[in-house]
mmCIF file of C-alpha atoms in Angstrom:
data_model
loop_
_atom_site.group_PDB
_atom_site.id
_atom_site.type_symbol
_atom_site.label_atom_id
_atom_site.label_comp_id
_atom_site.label_asym_id
_atom_site.label_seq_id
_atom_site.Cartn_x
_atom_site.Cartn_y
_atom_site.Cartn_z
ATOM 1 C CA MET A 1464 61.265 -3.242 1.180
ATOM 2 C CA THR A 1465 60.021 0.361 1.259
ATOM 3 C CA ALA A 1466 59.669 0.453 -2.516
ATOM 4 C CA ALA A 1467 57.735 -2.811 -2.460
ATOM 5 C CA LEU A 1468 55.334 -1.446 0.171
ATOM 6 C CA ILE A 1469 54.787 1.719 -1.876
ATOM 7 C CA LEU A 1470 54.091 -0.306 -4.993
ATOM 8 C CA THR A 1471 51.653 -2.527 -3.089
ATOM 9 C CA ALA A 1472 49.848 0.520 -1.681
ATOM 10 C CA GLN A 1473 49.649 2.060 -5.141
ATOM 11 C CA ALA A 1474 48.249 -1.183 -6.537
ATOM 12 C CA LEU A 1475 45.594 -1.352 -3.806
ATOM 13 C CA SER A 1476 44.679 2.284 -4.436
ATOM 14 C CA ALA A 1477 44.361 1.663 -8.160
ATOM 15 C CA SER A 1478 42.216 -1.387 -7.455
ATOM 16 C CA ALA A 1479 39.909 0.678 -5.214
ATOM 17 C CA GLN A 1480 39.641 3.375 -7.870
ATOM 18 C CA SER A 1481 38.894 0.756 -10.499
ATOM 19 C CA ALA A 1482 36.196 -0.848 -8.334
ATOM 20 C CA SER A 1483 34.701 2.536 -7.596
ATOM 21 C CA SER A 1484 34.485 3.543 -11.243
ATOM 22 C CA LEU A 1485 33.087 0.188 -12.326
ATOM 23 C CA LEU A 1486 30.656 -0.509 -9.488
ATOM 24 C CA GLU A 1487 29.611 2.797 -7.915
ATOM 25 C CA GLY A 1488 25.850 3.355 -7.935
ATOM 26 C CA GLY A 1489 22.814 1.118 -7.823
ATOM 27 C CA TRP A 1490 22.418 -2.365 -9.267
ATOM 28 C CA ASN A 1491 19.167 -4.315 -9.388
ATOM 29 C CA GLY A 1492 17.902 -7.706 -10.442
ATOM 30 C CA LYS A 1493 15.257 -10.322 -9.682
ATOM 31 C CA ILE A 1494 15.362 -13.775 -8.139
ATOM 32 C CA SER A 1495 12.602 -16.353 -8.588
ATOM 33 C CA VAL A 1496 11.380 -17.945 -5.359
ATOM 34 C CA GLY A 1497 8.717 -20.478 -6.264
ATOM 35 C CA GLN A 1498 6.052 -18.575 -8.182
ATOM 36 C CA THR A 1499 7.194 -15.226 -6.810
ATOM 37 C CA GLU A 1500 9.804 -12.818 -8.155
ATOM 38 C CA LEU A 1501 11.713 -10.676 -5.654
ATOM 39 C CA THR A 1502 13.646 -7.574 -6.654
ATOM 40 C CA LEU A 1503 17.022 -7.097 -4.966
ATOM 41 C CA VAL A 1504 18.933 -3.831 -5.129
ATOM 42 C CA PHE A 1505 22.601 -3.407 -4.208
ATOM 43 C CA LYS A 1506 23.951 0.103 -3.727
ATOM 44 C CA PHE A 1507 27.675 0.876 -3.704
ATOM 45 C CA GLN A 1508 28.471 4.388 -2.479
ATOM 46 C CA PRO A 1509 31.986 5.906 -2.129
ATOM 47 C CA ALA A 1510 33.496 6.404 1.324
ATOM 48 C CA GLU A 1511 36.067 9.088 2.218
ATOM 49 C CA ASP A 1512 38.944 6.637 1.770
ATOM 50 C CA GLY A 1513 37.861 5.789 -1.769
ATOM 51 C CA SER A 1514 36.392 2.407 -0.902
ATOM 52 C CA LEU A 1515 32.756 1.527 -1.526
ATOM 53 C CA ILE A 1516 30.094 1.172 1.171
ATOM 54 C CA ALA A 1517 27.539 -1.497 0.305
ATOM 55 C CA THR A 1518 23.865 -1.780 1.233
ATOM 56 C CA MET A 1519 21.064 -4.017 0.022
ATOM 57 C CA ASP A 1520 17.361 -3.300 -0.486
ATOM 58 C CA SER A 1521 14.525 -5.779 -0.890
ATOM 59 C CA PRO A 1522 11.811 -3.363 -2.069
ATOM 60 C CA ASP A 1523 9.137 -6.029 -2.558
ATOM 61 C CA GLN A 1524 9.447 -6.780 1.154
ATOM 62 C CA GLY A 1525 9.741 -3.136 2.186
ATOM 63 C CA ALA A 1526 13.342 -3.513 3.408
ATOM 64 C CA GLU A 1527 15.921 -0.819 2.656
ATOM 65 C CA GLY A 1528 19.484 0.035 3.640
ATOM 66 C CA ILE A 1529 20.506 -3.403 4.921
ATOM 67 C CA GLU A 1530 24.229 -3.259 5.726
ATOM 68 C CA ALA A 1531 26.408 -5.342 3.425
ATOM 69 C CA GLU A 1532 30.103 -6.018 2.778
ATOM 70 C CA LEU A 1533 31.557 -5.663 -0.721
ATOM 71 C CA ASP A 1534 34.569 -7.634 -1.920
ATOM 72 C CA ALA A 1535 35.837 -6.278 -5.242
ATOM 73 C CA SER A 1536 39.500 -7.047 -4.660
ATOM 74 C CA ALA A 1537 39.682 -9.502 -7.550
ATOM 75 C CA LEU A 1538 37.715 -7.853 -10.332
ATOM 76 C CA PRO A 1539 35.922 -8.920 -12.465
ATOM 77 C CA SER A 1540 34.807 -11.147 -9.553
ATOM 78 C CA VAL A 1541 32.340 -9.369 -7.247
ATOM 79 C CA GLY A 1542 31.209 -10.649 -3.874
ATOM 80 C CA VAL A 1543 28.717 -9.183 -1.414
ATOM 81 C CA LYS A 1544 27.925 -10.532 2.046
ATOM 82 C CA VAL A 1545 24.807 -9.557 4.012
ATOM 83 C CA PRO A 1546 25.594 -10.823 7.531
ATOM 84 C CA SER A 1547 22.264 -9.905 9.138
ATOM 85 C CA LEU A 1548 20.432 -12.110 6.624
ATOM 86 C CA SER A 1549 23.054 -14.868 6.430
ATOM 87 C CA ALA A 1550 23.038 -14.137 2.710
ATOM 88 C CA SER A 1551 25.582 -13.466 -0.008
ATOM 89 C CA PHE A 1552 25.934 -12.666 -3.682
ATOM 90 C CA SER A 1553 28.753 -13.883 -5.895
ATOM 91 C CA GLY A 1554 29.132 -12.828 -9.508
ATOM 92 C CA MET A 1555 31.280 -11.681 -12.400
ATOM 93 C CA LEU A 1556 31.261 -8.377 -14.245
ATOM 94 C CA TYR A 1557 30.295 -9.137 -17.826
ATOM 95 C CA ARG A 1558 29.307 -6.596 -20.494
ATOM 96 C CA GLY A 1559 27.931 -4.070 -18.048
ATOM 97 C CA SER A 1560 26.095 -6.574 -15.856
ATOM 98 C CA ILE A 1561 27.068 -8.664 -12.843
ATOM 99 C CA VAL A 1562 26.087 -12.261 -13.530
ATOM 100 C CA GLY A 1563 25.993 -14.585 -10.561
ATOM 101 C CA SER A 1564 23.874 -16.092 -7.806
ATOM 102 C CA PHE A 1565 22.299 -15.050 -4.516
ATOM 103 C CA SER A 1566 22.550 -17.518 -1.638
ATOM 104 C CA GLN A 1567 20.693 -17.681 1.662
ATOM 105 C CA ASN A 1568 20.141 -20.454 4.201
ATOM 106 C CA GLY A 1569 21.656 -23.101 1.955
ATOM 107 C CA LEU A 1570 19.597 -22.136 -1.094
ATOM 108 C CA SER A 1571 21.001 -20.526 -4.229
ATOM 109 C CA PHE A 1572 19.157 -18.461 -6.854
ATOM 110 C CA PRO A 1573 20.468 -17.171 -10.203
ATOM 111 C CA LEU A 1574 20.716 -13.374 -10.148
ATOM 112 C CA THR A 1575 21.888 -10.939 -12.809
ATOM 113 C CA LEU A 1576 22.347 -7.343 -11.685
ATOM 114 C CA THR A 1577 22.080 -4.406 -14.067
ATOM 115 C CA ARG A 1578 23.143 -0.862 -13.324
ATOM 116 C CA GLY A 1579 20.653 1.909 -12.677
ATOM 117 C CA LYS A 1580 17.421 2.556 -10.863
ATOM 118 C CA GLU A 1581 14.599 0.181 -11.629
ATOM 119 C CA VAL A 1582 11.797 1.894 -13.530
ATOM 120 C CA LEU A 1583 8.367 0.718 -12.398
ATOM 121 C CA ASN A 1584 5.706 0.723 -15.089
ATOM 122 C CA ARG A 1585 2.386 2.000 -13.758
ATOM 123 C CA PRO A 1586 0.248 2.498 -16.890
ATOM 124 C CA GLN A 1587 -2.956 3.329 -14.979
ATOM 125 C CA THR A 1588 -1.503 6.349 -13.165
ATOM 126 C CA PRO A 1589 -3.485 9.313 -14.566
ATOM 127 C CA GLN A 1590 -1.567 11.882 -16.593
ATOM 128 C CA PRO A 1591 -2.664 15.476 -17.350
ATOM 129 C CA PRO A 1592 -4.501 17.159 -18.886
ATOM 130 C CA PHE A 1593 -7.533 15.993 -16.905
ATOM 131 C CA PRO A 1594 -11.169 16.414 -18.023
ATOM 132 C CA TYR A 1595 -12.189 17.376 -14.483
ATOM 133 C CA ARG A 1596 -11.167 19.818 -11.785
ATOM 134 C CA THR A 1597 -9.136 19.358 -8.620
ATOM 135 C CA GLU A 1598 -8.660 21.569 -5.603
ATOM 136 C CA GLU A 1599 -6.244 21.293 -2.680
ATOM 137 C CA VAL A 1600 -8.192 21.520 0.586
ATOM 138 C CA SER A 1601 -7.709 21.076 4.325
ATOM 139 C CA PHE A 1602 -10.050 20.342 7.210
ATOM 140 C CA THR A 1603 -9.659 19.701 10.931
ATOM 141 C CA ASN A 1604 -10.497 17.136 13.548
ATOM 142 C CA GLU A 1605 -10.578 19.719 16.309
ATOM 143 C CA ALA A 1606 -10.944 17.259 19.182
ATOM 144 C CA ALA A 1607 -7.726 15.498 18.142
ATOM 145 C CA GLY A 1608 -5.858 18.641 17.111
ATOM 146 C CA ALA A 1609 -5.320 17.182 13.638
ATOM 147 C CA THR A 1610 -5.323 19.113 10.371
ATOM 148 C CA LEU A 1611 -5.856 16.894 7.350
ATOM 149 C CA ALA A 1612 -4.714 17.948 3.872
ATOM 150 C CA GLY A 1613 -6.300 16.468 0.792
ATOM 151 C CA THR A 1614 -7.410 16.747 -2.805
ATOM 152 C CA LEU A 1615 -10.979 17.284 -3.940
ATOM 153 C CA SER A 1616 -11.749 16.082 -7.472
ATOM 154 C CA TRP A 1617 -15.038 16.783 -9.208
ATOM 155 C CA PRO A 1618 -16.542 16.540 -12.699
ATOM 156 C CA VAL A 1619 -16.434 19.365 -15.197
ATOM 157 C CA GLY A 1620 -19.758 21.114 -15.680
ATOM 158 C CA CYS A 1621 -20.658 21.392 -12.015
ATOM 159 C CA GLY A 1622 -18.899 24.742 -11.591
ATOM 160 C CA LEU A 1623 -17.980 23.703 -8.084
ATOM 161 C CA SER A 1624 -15.389 25.084 -5.742
ATOM 162 C CA ILE A 1625 -15.500 24.031 -2.142
ATOM 163 C CA TYR A 1626 -14.606 27.609 -1.222
ATOM 164 C CA GLY A 1627 -16.497 29.450 -3.980
ATOM 165 C CA ASP A 1628 -19.860 29.701 -5.676
ATOM 166 C CA ALA A 1629 -21.691 26.630 -6.913
ATOM 167 C CA GLU A 1630 -23.309 26.390 -10.311
ATOM 168 C CA GLY A 1631 -25.223 23.518 -11.834
ATOM 169 C CA THR A 1632 -26.060 20.211 -10.189
ATOM 170 C CA ALA A 1633 -23.995 19.163 -7.205
ATOM 171 C CA PRO A 1634 -22.776 15.574 -7.697
ATOM 172 C CA ALA A 1635 -22.507 12.779 -5.207
ATOM 173 C CA ALA A 1636 -19.177 12.757 -3.392
ATOM 174 C CA VAL A 1637 -17.111 10.091 -1.667
ATOM 175 C CA VAL A 1638 -14.523 10.328 1.085
ATOM 176 C CA MET A 1639 -11.719 7.819 0.533
ATOM 177 C CA VAL A 1640 -10.228 6.177 3.639
ATOM 178 C CA SER A 1641 -6.990 4.187 3.412
ATOM 179 C CA GLY A 1642 -5.946 0.930 5.037
ATOM 180 C CA SER A 1643 -3.734 0.413 8.071
ATOM 181 C CA GLY A 1644 -0.455 2.282 8.427
ATOM 182 C CA GLN A 1645 0.212 5.919 7.640
ATOM 183 C CA GLN A 1646 -0.254 6.584 3.934
ATOM 184 C CA ASN A 1647 -0.594 9.523 1.611
ATOM 185 C CA ARG A 1648 -3.834 10.588 -0.057
ATOM 186 C CA ASP A 1649 -3.183 8.314 -3.044
ATOM 187 C CA GLU A 1650 -2.723 5.260 -0.760
ATOM 188 C CA GLU A 1651 0.606 4.919 -2.556
ATOM 189 C CA ILE A 1652 2.450 1.620 -2.348
ATOM 190 C CA PHE A 1653 5.325 0.447 -4.569
ATOM 191 C CA GLY A 1654 4.621 3.246 -7.040
ATOM 192 C CA HIS A 1655 0.957 2.269 -7.303
ATOM 193 C CA LYS A 1656 -1.545 5.034 -6.490
ATOM 194 C CA PRO A 1657 -4.885 3.234 -6.203
ATOM 195 C CA PHE A 1658 -6.838 6.129 -4.674
ATOM 196 C CA LEU A 1659 -5.637 8.468 -7.430
ATOM 197 C CA VAL A 1660 -6.701 5.934 -10.061
ATOM 198 C CA ILE A 1661 -10.121 5.560 -8.414
ATOM 199 C CA ALA A 1662 -10.588 9.331 -7.988
ATOM 200 C CA ASP A 1663 -9.710 9.888 -11.646
ATOM 201 C CA HIS A 1664 -12.167 7.215 -12.785
ATOM 202 C CA LEU A 1665 -14.974 8.567 -10.604
ATOM 203 C CA ALA A 1666 -14.490 12.170 -11.740
ATOM 204 C CA ARG A 1667 -14.649 11.048 -15.363
ATOM 205 C CA ASN A 1668 -17.976 9.394 -14.509
ATOM 206 C CA GLY A 1669 -19.633 12.289 -12.718
ATOM 207 C CA ILE A 1670 -18.682 11.580 -9.094
ATOM 208 C CA ALA A 1671 -16.652 13.856 -6.822
ATOM 209 C CA SER A 1672 -14.150 12.541 -4.284
ATOM 210 C CA LEU A 1673 -12.017 13.712 -1.382
ATOM 211 C CA ARG A 1674 -8.853 11.824 -0.535
ATOM 212 C CA TYR A 1675 -6.485 12.972 2.194
ATOM 213 C CA ASP A 1676 -3.091 12.288 3.753
ATOM 214 C CA ASP A 1677 -3.404 10.235 6.933
ATOM 215 C CA ARG A 1678 -2.982 11.926 10.282
ATOM 216 C CA GLY A 1679 0.640 12.978 10.809
ATOM 217 C CA PHE A 1680 1.664 11.981 7.273
ATOM 218 C CA GLY A 1681 2.403 13.948 4.111
ATOM 219 C CA GLU A 1682 0.934 17.438 4.322
ATOM 220 C CA SER A 1683 -1.370 16.559 7.233
ATOM 221 C CA SER A 1684 -0.226 17.648 10.673
ATOM 222 C CA GLY A 1685 -1.051 17.363 14.344
ATOM 223 C CA GLY A 1686 -2.920 14.683 16.213
ATOM 224 C CA ASP A 1687 -1.529 11.759 18.185
ATOM 225 C CA VAL A 1688 -0.381 9.036 15.798
ATOM 226 C CA GLU A 1689 1.617 6.789 18.117
ATOM 227 C CA ASN A 1690 -1.324 5.968 20.382
ATOM 228 C CA ALA A 1691 -4.120 6.316 17.832
ATOM 229 C CA THR A 1692 -6.521 3.451 17.129
ATOM 230 C CA THR A 1693 -8.982 2.779 14.335
ATOM 231 C CA GLU A 1694 -11.589 4.647 16.363
ATOM 232 C CA ASP A 1695 -9.388 7.759 16.316
ATOM 233 C CA PHE A 1696 -8.865 7.486 12.566
ATOM 234 C CA MET A 1697 -12.638 7.149 12.190
ATOM 235 C CA GLN A 1698 -12.951 10.608 13.728
ATOM 236 C CA ASP A 1699 -10.594 11.951 11.038
ATOM 237 C CA ALA A 1700 -12.794 10.414 8.343
ATOM 238 C CA LEU A 1701 -15.890 11.839 10.017
ATOM 239 C CA ALA A 1702 -14.249 15.280 9.901
ATOM 240 C CA ALA A 1703 -13.806 14.800 6.137
ATOM 241 C CA VAL A 1704 -17.480 13.895 5.733
ATOM 242 C CA GLU A 1705 -18.568 16.904 7.798
ATOM 243 C CA PHE A 1706 -16.266 19.147 5.755
ATOM 244 C CA LEU A 1707 -18.053 18.115 2.555
ATOM 245 C CA ARG A 1708 -21.470 18.197 4.188
ATOM 246 C CA SER A 1709 -20.995 21.719 5.546
ATOM 247 C CA SER A 1710 -20.203 23.037 2.064
ATOM 248 C CA GLY A 1711 -23.732 22.299 0.895
ATOM 249 C CA ARG A 1712 -22.310 21.399 -2.518
ATOM 250 C CA PHE A 1713 -23.083 17.682 -2.725
ATOM 251 C CA SER A 1714 -26.352 15.802 -3.073
ATOM 252 C CA LYS A 1715 -25.136 12.568 -1.464
ATOM 253 C CA ILE A 1716 -21.988 11.860 0.545
ATOM 254 C CA GLY A 1717 -20.579 8.389 1.086
ATOM 255 C CA VAL A 1718 -17.312 6.744 2.020
ATOM 256 C CA ILE A 1719 -15.026 4.325 0.199
ATOM 257 C CA GLY A 1720 -12.808 2.434 2.623
ATOM 258 C CA HIS A 1721 -10.026 0.000 1.801
ATOM 259 C CA SER A 1722 -9.076 -2.692 4.345
ATOM 260 C CA GLU A 1723 -9.022 -0.911 7.735
ATOM 261 C CA GLY A 1724 -10.650 1.996 5.909
ATOM 262 C CA ALA A 1725 -13.644 -0.277 5.259
ATOM 263 C CA THR A 1726 -13.920 -0.872 9.005
ATOM 264 C CA ILE A 1727 -14.078 2.904 9.396
ATOM 265 C CA ALA A 1728 -16.680 3.086 6.613
ATOM 266 C CA PHE A 1729 -18.975 0.714 8.510
ATOM 267 C CA MET A 1730 -18.420 2.691 11.720
ATOM 268 C CA LEU A 1731 -19.659 5.775 9.888
ATOM 269 C CA GLY A 1732 -22.517 3.826 8.335
ATOM 270 C CA ALA A 1733 -23.656 2.589 11.737
ATOM 271 C CA ARG A 1734 -23.650 6.184 13.003
ATOM 272 C CA ARG A 1735 -25.839 7.331 10.077
ATOM 273 C CA ALA A 1736 -23.087 9.777 9.104
ATOM 274 C CA VAL A 1737 -23.046 8.840 5.396
ATOM 275 C CA ASP A 1738 -25.510 8.049 2.614
ATOM 276 C CA PHE A 1739 -23.690 4.954 1.362
ATOM 277 C CA VAL A 1740 -20.707 2.730 2.135
ATOM 278 C CA VAL A 1741 -18.190 1.051 -0.173
ATOM 279 C CA SER A 1742 -16.106 -1.667 1.479
ATOM 280 C CA LEU A 1743 -13.006 -2.664 -0.493
ATOM 281 C CA ALA A 1744 -11.507 -5.772 1.149
ATOM 282 C CA GLY A 1745 -13.036 -4.930 4.506
ATOM 283 C CA PRO A 1746 -12.831 -7.174 7.601
ATOM 284 C CA GLY A 1747 -16.076 -8.845 8.632
ATOM 285 C CA VAL A 1748 -14.894 -10.713 11.734
ATOM 286 C CA ARG A 1749 -13.107 -9.810 14.963
ATOM 287 C CA GLY A 1750 -9.598 -8.472 14.512
ATOM 288 C CA ASP A 1751 -7.691 -11.388 16.010
ATOM 289 C CA ARG A 1752 -9.550 -13.857 13.805
ATOM 290 C CA ALA A 1753 -9.020 -11.775 10.659
ATOM 291 C CA LEU A 1754 -5.302 -11.246 11.314
ATOM 292 C CA THR A 1755 -4.639 -14.868 12.317
ATOM 293 C CA ALA A 1756 -6.245 -16.016 9.065
ATOM 294 C CA GLN A 1757 -4.009 -13.562 7.216
ATOM 295 C CA VAL A 1758 -0.835 -14.875 8.858
ATOM 296 C CA ASN A 1759 -1.752 -18.501 8.180
ATOM 297 C CA ARG A 1760 -2.670 -17.891 4.541
ATOM 298 C CA ILE A 1761 0.595 -16.064 3.826
ATOM 299 C CA MET A 1762 2.571 -18.815 5.596
ATOM 300 C CA GLU A 1763 0.743 -21.442 3.556
ATOM 301 C CA LEU A 1764 1.430 -19.677 0.260
ATOM 302 C CA SER A 1765 5.068 -19.171 1.232
ATOM 303 C CA GLY A 1766 5.506 -22.886 1.907
ATOM 304 C CA GLN A 1767 6.041 -22.466 5.636
ATOM 305 C CA PRO A 1768 4.732 -25.333 7.796
ATOM 306 C CA GLY A 1769 2.608 -24.914 10.903
ATOM 307 C CA MET A 1770 -0.392 -22.850 11.877
ATOM 308 C CA VAL A 1771 -0.818 -19.929 14.261
ATOM 309 C CA SER A 1772 -3.815 -20.056 16.580
ATOM 310 C CA GLU A 1773 -5.812 -16.997 17.567
ATOM 311 C CA GLU A 1774 -4.608 -17.363 21.152
ATOM 312 C CA MET A 1775 -0.960 -17.564 20.037
ATOM 313 C CA TYR A 1776 -1.473 -14.420 17.981
ATOM 314 C CA ARG A 1777 -3.115 -12.599 20.885
ATOM 315 C CA GLN A 1778 -0.280 -13.541 23.244
ATOM 316 C CA ASN A 1779 2.284 -12.186 20.792
ATOM 317 C CA VAL A 1780 0.340 -8.929 20.417
ATOM 318 C CA ARG A 1781 0.078 -8.534 24.185
ATOM 319 C CA LEU A 1782 3.860 -8.838 24.416
ATOM 320 C CA GLU A 1783 4.898 -6.756 21.414
ATOM 321 C CA GLY A 1784 1.874 -5.060 19.869
ATOM 322 C CA ASN A 1785 1.302 -1.311 19.685
ATOM 323 C CA SER A 1786 -1.813 0.577 20.796
ATOM 324 C CA TRP A 1787 -3.443 0.262 17.384
ATOM 325 C CA LEU A 1788 -2.943 -3.503 17.179
ATOM 326 C CA ARG A 1789 -4.015 -4.182 20.760
ATOM 327 C CA TRP A 1790 -7.258 -2.292 20.076
ATOM 328 C CA PHE A 1791 -7.814 -3.892 16.681
ATOM 329 C CA ILE A 1792 -7.586 -7.541 17.791
ATOM 330 C CA ASP A 1793 -10.452 -6.963 20.234
ATOM 331 C CA TYR A 1794 -12.667 -5.032 17.834
ATOM 332 C CA ASP A 1795 -15.577 -6.990 16.359
ATOM 333 C CA PRO A 1796 -17.168 -5.168 13.391
ATOM 334 C CA SER A 1797 -20.365 -7.236 13.547
ATOM 335 C CA ASP A 1798 -22.471 -4.662 15.371
ATOM 336 C CA ASP A 1799 -21.404 -1.787 13.130
ATOM 337 C CA ILE A 1800 -21.987 -3.799 9.947
ATOM 338 C CA ALA A 1801 -25.411 -4.949 11.160
ATOM 339 C CA ALA A 1802 -26.330 -1.354 12.055
ATOM 340 C CA THR A 1803 -25.394 0.023 8.623
ATOM 341 C CA GLY A 1804 -28.769 0.666 7.052
ATOM 342 C CA CYS A 1805 -27.610 2.680 4.046
ATOM 343 C CA PRO A 1806 -26.804 0.992 0.703
ATOM 344 C CA VAL A 1807 -23.525 -0.929 0.744
ATOM 345 C CA MET A 1808 -21.144 -2.110 -1.947
ATOM 346 C CA ALA A 1809 -18.857 -4.752 -0.411
ATOM 347 C CA VAL A 1810 -16.254 -6.473 -2.578
ATOM 348 C CA ASN A 1811 -13.137 -8.573 -2.219
ATOM 349 C CA GLY A 1812 -10.684 -10.569 -4.308
ATOM 350 C CA SER A 1813 -10.543 -14.357 -4.256
ATOM 351 C CA ARG A 1814 -6.750 -14.239 -3.876
ATOM 352 C CA ASP A 1815 -6.670 -11.618 -1.137
ATOM 353 C CA CYS A 1816 -4.437 -13.178 1.513
ATOM 354 C CA GLN A 1817 -4.569 -10.191 3.871
ATOM 355 C CA VAL A 1818 -8.344 -9.984 4.304
ATOM 356 C CA ILE A 1819 -9.518 -13.477 3.379
ATOM 357 C CA SER A 1820 -12.604 -13.176 1.191
ATOM 358 C CA SER A 1821 -14.223 -16.499 2.111
ATOM 359 C CA LEU A 1822 -14.093 -15.493 5.774
ATOM 360 C CA ASN A 1823 -14.711 -11.752 5.730
ATOM 361 C CA LEU A 1824 -16.909 -11.012 2.722
ATOM 362 C CA ALA A 1825 -19.197 -13.882 3.646
ATOM 363 C CA ALA A 1826 -19.536 -12.457 7.162
ATOM 364 C CA ILE A 1827 -20.334 -8.973 5.843
ATOM 365 C CA GLN A 1828 -23.000 -10.352 3.518
ATOM 366 C CA ALA A 1829 -24.617 -12.307 6.362
ATOM 367 C CA LEU A 1830 -24.596 -9.320 8.730
ATOM 368 C CA LEU A 1831 -25.886 -6.559 6.447
ATOM 369 C CA PRO A 1832 -29.544 -5.574 6.752
ATOM 370 C CA PRO A 1833 -31.567 -6.405 3.617
ATOM 371 C CA ASN A 1834 -31.351 -3.649 1.011
ATOM 372 C CA GLU A 1835 -32.172 -4.057 -2.662
ATOM 373 C CA ARG A 1836 -29.396 -1.619 -3.537
ATOM 374 C CA ASN A 1837 -26.644 -3.613 -1.801
ATOM 375 C CA PHE A 1838 -23.931 -4.980 -4.103
ATOM 376 C CA ILE A 1839 -21.774 -7.905 -2.924
ATOM 377 C CA LYS A 1840 -19.133 -9.476 -5.143
ATOM 378 C CA GLU A 1841 -15.965 -11.545 -5.007
ATOM 379 C CA TYR A 1842 -13.623 -10.974 -7.952
ATOM 380 C CA ASP A 1843 -11.760 -13.967 -9.283
ATOM 381 C CA SER A 1844 -7.941 -13.836 -9.178
ATOM 382 C CA LEU A 1845 -7.680 -10.388 -7.535
ATOM 383 C CA ASN A 1846 -5.460 -9.683 -4.527
ATOM 384 C CA HIS A 1847 -5.818 -7.294 -1.582
ATOM 385 C CA LEU A 1848 -5.090 -4.305 -3.835
ATOM 386 C CA PHE A 1849 -7.591 -5.566 -6.434
ATOM 387 C CA GLN A 1850 -4.835 -6.404 -8.914
ATOM 388 C CA HIS A 1851 -4.903 -9.512 -11.080
ATOM 389 C CA CYS A 1852 -2.243 -11.743 -9.561
ATOM 390 C CA THR A 1853 -0.705 -15.200 -9.406
ATOM 391 C CA THR A 1854 -0.773 -16.047 -5.698
ATOM 392 C CA GLY A 1855 -1.897 -12.900 -3.879
ATOM 393 C CA VAL A 1856 1.085 -12.654 -1.527
ATOM 394 C CA PRO A 1857 2.167 -9.066 -0.749
ATOM 395 C CA THR A 1858 5.575 -9.608 -2.346
ATOM 396 C CA GLU A 1859 3.811 -9.679 -5.739
ATOM 397 C CA TYR A 1860 2.303 -6.190 -5.420
ATOM 398 C CA ARG A 1861 5.365 -4.349 -6.662
ATOM 399 C CA SER A 1862 5.957 -6.540 -9.712
ATOM 400 C CA ILE A 1863 2.374 -6.217 -10.990
ATOM 401 C CA GLU A 1864 1.852 -3.339 -13.433
ATOM 402 C CA GLU A 1865 -1.914 -3.115 -12.963
ATOM 403 C CA THR A 1866 -2.920 -0.783 -10.123
ATOM 404 C CA VAL A 1867 -6.670 -1.459 -9.904
ATOM 405 C CA SER A 1868 -8.736 -3.970 -11.855
ATOM 406 C CA PRO A 1869 -10.785 -2.250 -14.597
ATOM 407 C CA GLU A 1870 -13.692 -4.544 -13.687
ATOM 408 C CA LEU A 1871 -13.776 -3.161 -10.152
ATOM 409 C CA LEU A 1872 -13.569 0.419 -11.421
ATOM 410 C CA SER A 1873 -16.449 -0.186 -13.815
ATOM 411 C CA ASP A 1874 -18.624 -1.830 -11.154
ATOM 412 C CA LEU A 1875 -17.874 0.962 -8.688
ATOM 413 C CA SER A 1876 -18.816 3.832 -10.988
ATOM 414 C CA SER A 1877 -21.848 1.954 -12.339
ATOM 415 C CA TRP A 1878 -23.186 1.286 -8.829
ATOM 416 C CA LEU A 1879 -22.630 4.858 -7.702
ATOM 417 C CA THR A 1880 -24.122 6.516 -10.785
ATOM 418 C CA ALA A 1881 -27.150 4.198 -10.816
ATOM 419 C CA ASN A 1882 -27.971 4.830 -7.169
ATOM 420 C CA PHE A 1883 -26.716 8.264 -6.175
ATOM 421 C CA LEU A 1884 -26.513 10.639 -9.122
ATOM 422 C CA PRO A 1885 -29.557 12.837 -9.822
#
């Protein structure tokens, strides 16, 4: 009996070692859900007893480290359960892959996992050497106790340094303001760096830019983030504008805002703080209306029945929302948009399901004071990030290789150079 137990223990140990050597590390694959592809990542890491600890990521949905249970007791069969999602994967090791299916809520999807970290192709991300200059800078919002760190990019030939002597003609400059949620200066999401791509394009076309890490994120420090609202973040953007203005280096200073950043851009425009405003997918209606439309459009595209009313949304926010969201649902941008007398470029994508173009861009166009230099455009088949897309749902963002539509980049630089360069 003792010998049999020892042999059994040795067999189990050998099985664990075999599973560890064959499965340890990361495995990724894609499932097709309707018109959308979702990447799933399973990670098997060794525990002290030699077994493997399993977790699952769904990077397209921003979910990481979901606890899972691995069953590799009958290799080459491999099973993984994800109790919190009522989901499972069942497959077979075959020529270096695990071929099987992923099941959830009674539905099953073919899934083949391959070893290694998924490499995301981002062909628009600028690579050195650059035909322009950059400088790391910092500025402060003294009232909030926030120090913001950023990157200033400017064209070659201007001889500019924000801290040094200026030579030649000072170009127009833009402050770039990101959307909701704490983000770095590149507005990075799923390996895409849209603000870096835009800054690179502008510098190559004679326009300087300042992009910065959001309050309390990246290299920026200080300031209350937990209780901050859009109005507080507007003060950070105003500090960026004043930083550039105080240098005396730039002929015109404007702001490019994306999503919530566009709301901030119009706030600055209404206060006569900037010479021009660029709204990229900016809200044009009250927050609760804009966000309810977003929820309903995403539900519709995801095949989920039912509609959420504005009152239902407001009740949910009152119960669970944070300070930012409670402020945002009550904010109506109409007055600030109507009070923005400087030239405005306002654009959106027809497949943006976060800031619905037919609702918001139309409102902005109706509210803006007449100005022959205004530029209003809806781009066909672009999503909230201004990528060409299939449906526009956020789960597509990661799988799309394009970071920013070349058409938008061209229109942006053309509008700026035509109106604001000497």
